Amino acid sequence: MRLTATISSQTMKSIGETVASLEITSADDAFYLFRLGANELPLDDTWHPSLEEAMRQAKFEFSVGPADWTQVED
């Protein structure tokens, strides 16, 4: 499973880079929240035990809610 969300560009102070979109990908019975730059290359990621936890982190960091996500076919 892969979900994407476009955000208004925000600079992450921890890495000093501008995040333009987010992606949640499932792998190995876990979920990864990727922060992507304008060129769609990953800038940072976090591991989460559930989809709900990954979405909660996106909401906390970027105010992205459940309705902001789009499922992408691989």
mmCIF file of C-alpha atoms in Angstrom:
data_model
loop_
_atom_site.group_PDB
_atom_site.id
_atom_site.type_symbol
_atom_site.label_atom_id
_atom_site.label_comp_id
_atom_site.label_asym_id
_atom_site.label_seq_id
_atom_site.Cartn_x
_atom_site.Cartn_y
_atom_site.Cartn_z
ATOM 1 C CA MET A 1 0.000 0.000 0.000
ATOM 2 C CA ARG A 2 1.137 3.511 -0.773
ATOM 3 C CA LEU A 3 -0.545 6.800 0.124
ATOM 4 C CA THR A 4 0.510 10.317 -0.885
ATOM 5 C CA ALA A 5 -0.389 13.811 0.276
ATOM 6 C CA THR A 6 0.698 17.157 -1.135
ATOM 7 C CA ILE A 7 1.379 19.860 1.432
ATOM 8 C CA SER A 8 2.197 23.530 1.297
ATOM 9 C CA SER A 9 5.981 23.479 1.332
ATOM 10 C CA GLN A 10 7.439 23.570 4.821
ATOM 11 C CA THR A 11 11.044 23.636 5.945
ATOM 12 C CA MET A 12 11.946 20.922 8.429
ATOM 13 C CA LYS A 13 14.248 22.539 10.961
ATOM 14 C CA SER A 14 15.799 19.182 11.883
ATOM 15 C CA ILE A 15 17.158 18.621 8.364
ATOM 16 C CA GLY A 16 17.108 22.155 6.921
ATOM 17 C CA GLU A 17 15.248 21.021 3.806
ATOM 18 C CA THR A 18 11.866 21.953 2.320
ATOM 19 C CA VAL A 19 9.231 19.211 2.311
ATOM 20 C CA ALA A 20 6.719 19.372 -0.570
ATOM 21 C CA SER A 21 4.819 16.104 -0.138
ATOM 22 C CA LEU A 22 4.406 13.080 2.084
ATOM 23 C CA GLU A 23 4.152 9.380 1.386
ATOM 24 C CA ILE A 24 3.166 6.457 3.571
ATOM 25 C CA THR A 25 4.382 3.056 2.406
ATOM 26 C CA SER A 26 3.756 -0.327 3.997
ATOM 27 C CA ALA A 27 6.603 -2.817 4.244
ATOM 28 C CA ASP A 28 7.517 -5.665 6.577
ATOM 29 C CA ASP A 29 4.305 -5.358 8.629
ATOM 30 C CA ALA A 30 5.046 -1.681 9.364
ATOM 31 C CA PHE A 31 4.452 1.748 7.838
ATOM 32 C CA TYR A 32 6.995 4.367 6.813
ATOM 33 C CA LEU A 33 6.187 8.064 6.621
ATOM 34 C CA PHE A 34 8.451 9.685 4.029
ATOM 35 C CA ARG A 35 8.983 13.420 3.711
ATOM 36 C CA LEU A 36 9.712 14.236 0.062
ATOM 37 C CA GLY A 37 11.364 17.298 -1.457
ATOM 38 C CA ALA A 38 10.182 19.204 -4.511
ATOM 39 C CA ASN A 39 12.098 16.719 -6.701
ATOM 40 C CA GLU A 40 10.138 13.827 -5.056
ATOM 41 C CA LEU A 41 13.317 12.430 -3.503
ATOM 42 C CA PRO A 42 13.047 11.313 0.154
ATOM 43 C CA LEU A 43 14.467 13.757 2.686
ATOM 44 C CA ASP A 44 13.574 11.903 5.874
ATOM 45 C CA ASP A 45 11.417 9.028 7.111
ATOM 46 C CA THR A 46 9.999 7.533 10.286
ATOM 47 C CA TRP A 47 8.879 3.983 11.124
ATOM 48 C CA HIS A 48 5.406 3.322 12.569
ATOM 49 C CA PRO A 49 3.755 0.083 13.749
ATOM 50 C CA SER A 50 0.391 1.006 12.172
ATOM 51 C CA LEU A 51 -1.149 3.161 9.461
ATOM 52 C CA GLU A 52 -2.977 5.123 12.152
ATOM 53 C CA GLU A 53 0.313 5.977 13.873
ATOM 54 C CA ALA A 54 1.900 7.123 10.601
ATOM 55 C CA MET A 55 -1.125 9.304 9.862
ATOM 56 C CA ARG A 56 -1.061 10.688 13.403
ATOM 57 C CA GLN A 57 2.582 11.722 12.902
ATOM 58 C CA ALA A 58 1.728 13.426 9.585
ATOM 59 C CA LYS A 59 -1.120 15.273 11.314
ATOM 60 C CA PHE A 60 1.202 16.347 14.142
ATOM 61 C CA GLU A 61 4.025 17.550 11.885
ATOM 62 C CA PHE A 62 2.185 18.877 8.843
ATOM 63 C CA SER A 63 -1.548 19.140 9.717
ATOM 64 C CA VAL A 64 -2.362 16.476 7.117
ATOM 65 C CA GLY A 65 -5.633 14.720 7.929
ATOM 66 C CA PRO A 66 -7.080 11.409 6.721
ATOM 67 C CA ALA A 67 -9.019 13.103 3.886
ATOM 68 C CA ASP A 68 -5.794 14.613 2.479
ATOM 69 C CA TRP A 69 -4.337 11.225 1.494
ATOM 70 C CA THR A 70 -4.669 9.598 -1.929
ATOM 71 C CA GLN A 71 -3.984 5.910 -2.523
ATOM 72 C CA VAL A 72 -1.480 5.282 -5.307
ATOM 73 C CA GLU A 73 -1.356 2.100 -7.341
ATOM 74 C CA ASP A 74 2.100 0.541 -7.553
#
